[in-house]
Amino acid sequence: MINISHLSYSFGSKEILHDISMTIEAGTFHAILGPNGCGKTTLLRCISNLLPVEKGQIAINNRNVQDYGARMLARQIALVPQRPAFDIEFSAFETVLMGRNPYQRHLQNESQQDWDIVEKCMKQTNTWHLRLAMPSQMSGGELQRVMIARALAQQTPILLLDEPTSNLDIAHQFEIMELLRDINHNEHKTILIVVHDLNLALHYCPDSVLLYDRSLLFQGPTTEALNHDRILTAFGVQAKNIDGYLKFER
């Protein structure tokens, strides 16, 4: 469970999030929605304690995230960033193996159990055949699945993803969303995912957090988050739900 109470965050003099309070129940699958610049990525980074909370509080299982050590928090939350950094090239296998770092002691070598978990996670994400590939040898969709495999290797109850479908073709978008839906259903992980495509959110995420003007506009079922009035307020466009798909117009 994630409890957020009166969270505000600013970059310099610019406030990004203002007085946000909500509870994310364990095992739920939430899309984080909202127009550009509304604070979606900042919210994920605050939850994962990459950005220290300035005002308010974020708690994981009733414990403030700032009270967790880095290693212990990494056993609770895995984050798949929007733009993975590969300053030094590692193979896909080595990249996924990094997900086991929170369970290894200083200077300890990986165990057979670590290797087995990596293999399982790579097979789960259909990346085992890429285990020797370097980032430059993989497509965007393949890289994204490798990063999800690394997050799964952390074996955390909470999975945060920042636009994992951006810059992917429609087939790979469906593949990623179906994978996450299966993980949520079969492993009961709590998943929060930043999504720009409202139809993807509508079809794959049962619940949503809708941000607007630095604040929480709505939290609850995605079908209610994406009704005509809230879409008009948050995105400034008209929307009609036609046979389960949103059609937009000015």
Short mmCIF file of C-alpha atoms in Angstrom, two decimals:
data_model
loop_
_atom_site.label_atom_id
_atom_site.label_comp_id
_atom_site.label_asym_id
_atom_site.label_seq_id
_atom_site.Cartn_x
_atom_site.Cartn_y
_atom_site.Cartn_z
CA MET A 1 0.00 0.00 0.00
CA ILE A 2 1.16 3.51 -0.88
CA ASN A 3 -0.16 6.41 1.19
CA ILE A 4 0.46 9.95 -0.06
CA SER A 5 -0.51 12.78 2.27
CA HIS A 6 -0.45 16.48 1.29
CA LEU A 7 2.49 16.04 -1.10
CA SER A 8 3.91 19.18 -2.71
CA TYR A 9 7.10 19.48 -4.74
CA SER A 10 8.84 22.37 -6.48
CA PHE A 11 11.78 22.79 -8.83
CA GLY A 12 13.25 26.09 -7.67
CA SER A 13 10.40 28.59 -7.60
CA LYS A 14 8.15 26.50 -9.87
CA GLU A 15 5.67 24.27 -8.04
CA ILE A 16 5.17 20.94 -9.86
CA LEU A 17 2.89 19.10 -7.42
CA HIS A 18 0.50 20.78 -4.97
CA ASP A 19 -1.12 19.21 -1.92
CA ILE A 20 -1.72 15.73 -3.35
CA SER A 21 -3.27 13.09 -1.10
CA MET A 22 -4.28 9.58 -2.15
CA THR A 23 -3.97 5.90 -1.30
CA ILE A 24 -2.88 3.23 -3.78
CA GLU A 25 -4.14 -0.12 -2.55
CA ALA A 26 -1.88 -3.16 -2.78
CA GLY A 27 -2.28 -5.21 -5.94
CA THR A 28 -3.96 -2.49 -8.01
CA PHE A 29 -3.00 -1.40 -11.54
CA HIS A 30 -3.13 2.40 -11.90
CA ALA A 31 -2.44 4.57 -14.92
CA ILE A 32 -1.05 8.02 -14.12
CA LEU A 33 -2.66 10.41 -16.58
CA GLY A 34 -2.59 14.11 -17.28
CA PRO A 35 -1.35 16.74 -19.74
CA ASN A 36 2.33 17.46 -20.29
CA GLY A 37 3.98 19.18 -17.36
CA CYS A 38 1.36 18.20 -14.78
CA GLY A 39 3.87 16.30 -12.62
CA LYS A 40 3.40 12.64 -13.59
CA THR A 41 7.11 11.78 -13.69
CA THR A 42 7.79 13.90 -10.61
CA LEU A 43 5.14 11.92 -8.71
CA LEU A 44 6.85 8.62 -9.57
CA ARG A 45 10.25 9.99 -8.60
CA CYS A 46 8.90 11.20 -5.26
CA ILE A 47 7.32 7.82 -4.52
CA SER A 48 10.64 6.09 -5.26
CA ASN A 49 12.47 8.71 -3.12
CA LEU A 50 14.66 9.82 -6.03
CA LEU A 51 13.26 13.27 -5.27
CA PRO A 52 13.09 13.94 -1.53
CA VAL A 53 9.67 15.02 -0.32
CA GLU A 54 9.64 18.71 0.61
CA LYS A 55 6.11 18.98 1.96
CA GLY A 56 3.82 16.17 3.02
CA GLN A 57 4.60 12.49 3.36
CA ILE A 58 4.77 9.29 1.31
CA ALA A 59 4.54 5.98 3.14
CA ILE A 60 4.99 2.41 1.92
CA ASN A 61 3.19 -0.05 4.18
CA ASN A 62 2.77 2.73 6.77
CA ARG A 63 6.50 3.52 6.81
CA ASN A 64 7.83 6.81 5.49
CA VAL A 65 9.90 6.24 2.35
CA GLN A 66 12.61 8.50 3.79
CA ASP A 67 12.97 6.11 6.73
CA TYR A 68 13.92 3.23 4.44
CA GLY A 69 17.56 2.63 3.64
CA ALA A 70 18.34 2.61 -0.08
CA ARG A 71 18.76 -1.17 -0.16
CA MET A 72 15.54 -1.84 1.75
CA LEU A 73 13.54 0.61 -0.38
CA ALA A 74 14.89 -1.11 -3.50
CA ARG A 75 13.29 -4.30 -2.17
CA GLN A 76 9.94 -2.50 -2.05
CA ILE A 77 9.92 -0.42 -5.24
CA ALA A 78 11.32 -1.04 -8.73
CA LEU A 79 11.34 1.87 -11.18
CA VAL A 80 11.50 1.60 -14.97
CA PRO A 81 12.60 5.08 -16.11
CA GLN A 82 11.41 6.79 -19.26
CA ARG A 83 14.88 7.01 -20.79
CA PRO A 84 17.23 4.28 -19.52
CA ALA A 85 20.85 5.46 -19.39
CA PHE A 86 23.47 3.20 -20.93
CA ASP A 87 26.69 5.13 -20.50
CA ILE A 88 28.59 1.84 -20.43
CA GLU A 89 27.27 -0.98 -22.54
CA PHE A 90 26.20 -4.08 -20.68
CA SER A 91 24.62 -7.15 -22.18
CA ALA A 92 20.92 -7.69 -21.62
CA PHE A 93 21.72 -10.43 -19.10
CA GLU A 94 24.11 -8.18 -17.17
CA THR A 95 21.51 -5.40 -17.18
CA VAL A 96 18.80 -7.64 -15.72
CA LEU A 97 21.28 -9.03 -13.18
CA MET A 98 21.64 -5.51 -11.78
CA GLY A 99 18.14 -5.97 -10.42
CA ARG A 100 19.57 -8.40 -7.89
CA ASN A 101 21.88 -5.77 -6.31
CA PRO A 102 19.55 -5.03 -3.35
CA TYR A 103 19.95 -8.65 -2.22
CA GLN A 104 23.73 -8.86 -2.45
CA ARG A 105 26.17 -7.93 0.26
CA HIS A 106 29.19 -5.76 -0.41
CA LEU A 107 31.66 -7.51 -2.73
CA GLN A 108 29.45 -10.59 -2.80
CA ASN A 109 29.27 -12.49 -6.08
CA GLU A 110 25.94 -13.38 -7.61
CA SER A 111 24.52 -16.71 -6.47
CA GLN A 112 22.96 -19.43 -8.56
CA GLN A 113 19.63 -18.25 -7.21
CA ASP A 114 20.29 -14.78 -8.64
CA TRP A 115 21.10 -16.28 -12.04
CA ASP A 116 17.97 -18.44 -11.93
CA ILE A 117 15.80 -15.42 -11.10
CA VAL A 118 17.32 -13.45 -13.99
CA GLU A 119 16.64 -16.30 -16.40
CA LYS A 120 13.06 -16.59 -15.18
CA CYS A 121 12.42 -12.85 -15.55
CA MET A 122 13.96 -12.72 -19.01
CA LYS A 123 11.87 -15.64 -20.17
CA GLN A 124 8.79 -14.00 -18.66
CA THR A 125 9.45 -10.84 -20.71
CA ASN A 126 10.48 -12.76 -23.83
CA THR A 127 14.05 -11.46 -23.70
CA TRP A 128 16.03 -14.62 -22.88
CA HIS A 129 17.09 -14.96 -26.52
CA LEU A 130 18.58 -11.44 -26.21
CA ARG A 131 20.71 -12.25 -23.16
CA LEU A 132 24.02 -11.65 -24.96
CA ALA A 133 22.83 -8.64 -26.94
CA MET A 134 24.15 -5.13 -26.26
CA PRO A 135 21.85 -2.07 -26.17
CA SER A 136 22.94 -0.98 -29.65
CA GLN A 137 21.83 -4.37 -30.98
CA MET A 138 18.28 -4.16 -29.59
CA SER A 139 15.16 -2.37 -30.77
CA GLY A 140 13.29 0.09 -28.57
CA GLY A 141 10.70 -2.52 -27.66
CA GLU A 142 13.37 -5.08 -26.81
CA LEU A 143 15.21 -2.58 -24.60
CA GLN A 144 12.00 -1.74 -22.81
CA ARG A 145 11.27 -5.39 -22.10
CA VAL A 146 14.83 -5.85 -20.79
CA MET A 147 14.32 -2.92 -18.40
CA ILE A 148 11.06 -4.45 -17.20
CA ALA A 149 12.87 -7.75 -16.68
CA ARG A 150 15.45 -5.93 -14.54
CA ALA A 151 12.67 -4.42 -12.45
CA LEU A 152 11.04 -7.83 -12.04
CA ALA A 153 14.38 -9.28 -10.92
CA GLN A 154 14.22 -6.91 -7.93
CA GLN A 155 11.23 -8.95 -6.74
CA THR A 156 9.44 -5.92 -5.34
CA PRO A 157 5.74 -5.70 -4.51
CA ILE A 158 5.55 -2.28 -6.24
CA LEU A 159 6.44 -1.56 -9.88
CA LEU A 160 6.63 2.01 -11.22
CA LEU A 161 6.95 2.66 -14.95
CA ASP A 162 7.45 6.01 -16.67
CA GLU A 163 6.00 5.96 -20.19
CA PRO A 164 7.21 2.46 -21.10
CA THR A 165 5.24 2.56 -24.37
CA SER A 166 6.57 5.89 -25.65
CA ASN A 167 8.28 5.75 -29.05
CA LEU A 168 7.10 2.18 -29.65
CA ASP A 169 4.92 1.05 -32.53
CA ILE A 170 1.40 -0.05 -31.76
CA ALA A 171 2.21 -3.78 -31.71
CA HIS A 172 4.96 -3.28 -29.12
CA GLN A 173 2.71 -0.98 -27.08
CA PHE A 174 0.12 -3.75 -26.85
CA GLU A 175 2.86 -6.26 -26.00
CA ILE A 176 4.15 -4.16 -23.09
CA MET A 177 0.68 -3.43 -21.72
CA GLU A 178 -0.41 -7.06 -21.95
CA LEU A 179 2.77 -8.12 -20.16
CA LEU A 180 2.09 -5.65 -17.33
CA ARG A 181 -1.55 -6.72 -17.08
CA ASP A 182 -0.44 -10.35 -16.75
CA ILE A 183 2.14 -9.44 -14.08
CA ASN A 184 -0.50 -7.56 -12.11
CA HIS A 185 -3.02 -10.38 -12.43
CA ASN A 186 -0.68 -13.31 -11.77
CA GLU A 187 1.77 -11.83 -9.28
CA HIS A 188 -0.52 -9.24 -7.64
CA LYS A 189 2.11 -6.52 -7.94
CA THR A 190 1.03 -2.94 -7.37
CA ILE A 191 1.68 -1.17 -10.67
CA LEU A 192 1.70 2.56 -11.43
CA ILE A 193 2.38 3.47 -15.03
CA VAL A 194 2.59 6.87 -16.70
CA VAL A 195 0.59 6.65 -19.93
CA HIS A 196 -0.05 9.27 -22.62
CA ASP A 197 -2.35 7.16 -24.79
CA LEU A 198 -5.72 7.39 -23.07
CA ASN A 199 -7.12 4.42 -25.00
CA LEU A 200 -4.27 2.21 -23.76
CA ALA A 201 -5.07 3.26 -20.21
CA LEU A 202 -8.77 2.66 -20.75
CA HIS A 203 -8.25 -0.88 -22.02
CA TYR A 204 -5.46 -2.10 -19.75
CA CYS A 205 -5.54 -0.18 -16.46
CA PRO A 206 -8.58 -0.70 -14.21
CA ASP A 207 -7.79 2.39 -12.13
CA SER A 208 -6.26 5.78 -12.81
CA VAL A 209 -4.75 8.83 -11.15
CA LEU A 210 -5.59 11.95 -13.17
CA LEU A 211 -3.40 15.00 -12.53
CA TYR A 212 -4.21 18.51 -13.67
CA ASP A 213 -2.78 21.92 -12.82
CA ARG A 214 -0.30 20.40 -10.31
CA SER A 215 -3.11 18.75 -8.37
CA LEU A 216 -5.08 15.54 -8.17
CA LEU A 217 -8.19 15.89 -10.33
CA PHE A 218 -9.47 12.34 -9.85
CA GLN A 219 -8.50 8.90 -8.58
CA GLY A 220 -10.61 5.83 -9.22
CA PRO A 221 -11.88 3.63 -12.05
CA THR A 222 -10.37 4.59 -15.40
CA THR A 223 -13.78 4.60 -17.04
CA GLU A 224 -14.78 7.38 -14.65
CA ALA A 225 -11.45 9.23 -14.88
CA LEU A 226 -11.84 9.41 -18.65
CA ASN A 227 -15.37 10.70 -18.89
CA HIS A 228 -16.25 13.60 -21.17
CA ASP A 229 -16.04 16.35 -18.55
CA ARG A 230 -12.71 15.30 -17.02
CA ILE A 231 -11.06 14.85 -20.42
CA LEU A 232 -12.25 18.32 -21.41
CA THR A 233 -10.94 19.82 -18.16
CA ALA A 234 -7.55 18.08 -18.16
CA PHE A 235 -6.74 17.96 -21.88
CA GLY A 236 -8.92 20.64 -23.44
CA VAL A 237 -10.48 18.34 -26.04
CA GLN A 238 -13.91 16.83 -26.62
CA ALA A 239 -14.13 13.04 -26.32
CA LYS A 240 -16.74 10.46 -27.22
CA ASN A 241 -16.64 6.83 -26.10
CA ILE A 242 -17.56 4.78 -29.16
CA ASP A 243 -17.73 1.02 -28.57
CA GLY A 244 -15.13 1.27 -25.83
CA TYR A 245 -12.70 3.54 -27.69
CA LEU A 246 -12.26 7.26 -27.15
CA LYS A 247 -12.57 9.50 -30.18
CA PHE A 248 -11.24 13.04 -29.77
CA GLU A 249 -12.05 16.33 -31.44
CA ARG A 250 -11.53 20.01 -30.77
#
